[in-house]
Amino acid sequence: MHISRPDILFSLFARLTSLPGIGPKMADQMAKRIGVHVIDLLRHLPVGVNDRRARPSVVDVEEGSLATFDVLVLSADIPPARVKRPARFRVETNGGEMDILFFHAQTDYLKNTLPVGERRLVSGRVERFQNRVQMAHPDYILSPANADDMPAFEPLYPLTAGLKAKPLRKALSAGLERLRDMPEWIDKQVMADYHWPDFKTAMTVVHAPRSLSDISAHAPARMRLAFDELFANQLALQLLRQQTDIELAGHALMPTGALSALLRQTLPFTLTPAQEKVLSEIDADQRAPLRMLRLLQGDVGSGKTMVALLAMLSAVEAGGQTALLVPTEVLARQHQATLTGFLAPLGIKPELLLGGQKPRERAAILDGLETGAIRIVIGTHALLNDDVVFSALRLAVVDEQHRFGVRQRLILGQKGDGCDVLVMTATPIPRTLEMTAFGDLSVSRLDEKPAGRQEIATALVNHDRIGDVVERLRAALSGGMRAYWICPLVEETEKLDATAAEDRHRHLCTLLPDAHPVLAHGQMKSVDRDAAMQAFTTGASRLLVATTIIEVGVDVPEAGIIIIEHAERFGLAQLHQLRGRVGRGNIASSCILMYQGPLSETAGARLKIMRNTNDGFEIAEEDLRLRGPGEVLGSRQSGMPEFSLADLSEHAPLLSLARDEAHKAVAAGRSLDDKDIVTLLSLFEKDSAVRFLASG
Ligand code: ADP
Ligand code: MG
């Protein structure tokens, strides 16, 4: 199906450079934070408002306030260019005299702008300096004839580095002119209940605030647009499900229970009640003739892998195949090693499918999958390739789902016609966000950890004290402890991350030679990386220096210390994942979060949350509160939609409404053939799901 964009949208999907005042350079700057199309700019809402109506007297004008004055220029002091002193104009105005200052301004410009003996209207922020009122670089200087050029109100936008307010406003007002009347996609009754304006009016109004209450999340125009965005999100999810027949027929599996009974006998532990509960939920889904689409949430170390393995065995018992999709090769290899151990007594060998395999090896695996000889396969994105064909895929498990987008999850599901899908995540997702990313997915939670787990003691340590940290580490390592040292996340490139890790590794090799430190990062050859992981797993090395490559899934129960450098640069979910690498066995474990001060208030508060709790859900909720949903799950790789108009901490009730309305629309048979719906989705939905729909 290909859906073309309605004509009504063309002007809004023109490039930003088509707007006056936006050249290639500015467009470049905007691309990252705002977007590339006119509509992206319109979705960039003001965060404040300048009110220039105040015309105070200089006698009682408030320091720092925004004010407008009628002035008569009395004198000008414009120093020659090489003199560092600012240019200073003395003016007479309501109530007395004041100074207008300019730093590094051109003489000609100044002489023309504020000619001595003439009147001007000036507006800007007022300062008091040694009892004199002054204004540096007024925002407006107008001759009396042009006084109307100054707006009484101006929207204030969150400015990104290098973007100037005036060109941005100019581009925006030109962008707003491109708006056309749109068909109404919101239900009439909802519009009436909330007193919402239509789309075009709402867009226009949000960009023309006249007071702080116009900026509030609860202003009708803002609410309407927030709803539009949430509605688009919910519609996309629900249409996506419909489109891919997810709810349609699945297979009613009939597991014999033979393999899982055998496995349970060999386990050195009994399952936790939470694991049993979740397994029975999964079992019911597998036996039902409908397709399972279930999200399994469980904090790090809660034992998700065991749950997945038992569910996978059910699929095998029922005569099917099963695949485990993981985000990294490291994790794939590790899962294979773990599962091989568990499955050996059952006579089943799990196979591995990775990107860089030799053609012959790969061909053999593809063949095994197609004939059905291979029952269990573990792999990375390589599993999603077109040439991977299963004979009877009955369960796809997606581990650490936050690394995969909606589309990838669905492709795997499609490989086995009607196959069950279990999505596992260790990144606790606040309940408010669950719905936005997963729509009506069924959710199971592993809300307890295996008994005997020790709490992880977390300490915050200033980077200046790295010497102390190394000494304490030395003592622990010489007592036989194993530890992780996580290197700072350098934003720019993976190469830089790698260099930082290499440097730290070299440094620790000289300081702690007895621990035989090894190194693992994303830029290494996978054989070398595997060798390092192997050495650490067996204990040949007791210190693993790594980048966040070990963030997910790595399971070495003997490791009891994790040191994280520049913890302030990580997201809380990520820190929690990293910390979850320790405390997996029965040894008392600790986590040292090193930070580089000074910390901002929020950064400090966030690190304190990490120190105060080990509960992933609590951390996620707190993080959501401190930072807002957009950043909680790390933007791009999260697969989580980012909202620019809706603020879930304010608009949560609208989310349920949006879901209900989306249900109604889908139930009423509205679909992607519907122009209004395509319009809505184009305007508001940025998730890849929609691109998937439209190109599907
Ligand atoms: P995660 O949820 O982080 O993926 P894992 O599945 O890796 O957790 O489990 C962490 C560790 O706990 C593993 O070594 C696993 O074998 C072990 N484990 C799983 N279930 C139990 C249990 N019921 N009792 C004790 N240990 C368990
Ligand atoms: Mg895991």
Short mmCIF file of C-alpha atoms and ligand atoms in Angstrom, two decimals, residues 299-306 331 334-335 399-400 424 426 552-555 577 581 584, ligand 2:
data_model
loop_
_atom_site.label_atom_id
_atom_site.label_comp_id
_atom_site.label_asym_id
_atom_site.label_seq_id
_atom_site.Cartn_x
_atom_site.Cartn_y
_atom_site.Cartn_z
CA ASP A 299 14.10 -5.18 36.81
CA VAL A 300 17.69 -6.22 36.16
CA GLY A 301 18.43 -9.54 37.79
CA SER A 302 14.79 -10.51 38.22
CA GLY A 303 15.31 -13.64 36.12
CA LYS A 304 13.70 -12.82 32.79
CA THR A 305 15.98 -15.13 30.85
CA MET A 306 14.70 -18.16 32.73
CA LEU A 331 24.68 -10.43 24.44
CA GLN A 334 26.40 -14.75 26.20
CA HIS A 335 22.82 -15.93 25.94
CA ASP A 399 15.25 -9.20 24.66
CA GLU A 400 16.12 -5.74 25.89
CA MET A 424 11.32 -8.36 27.36
CA ALA A 426 14.76 -4.46 31.87
CA VAL A 552 22.59 -5.05 29.03
CA GLY A 553 22.41 -8.65 29.95
CA VAL A 554 26.02 -9.42 30.80
CA ASP A 555 25.86 -11.92 33.61
CA GLN A 577 21.27 -1.21 33.89
CA ARG A 581 25.78 -6.06 36.33
CA ARG A 584 23.68 -10.99 40.62
MG MG B 2 18.59 -10.44 30.81
#
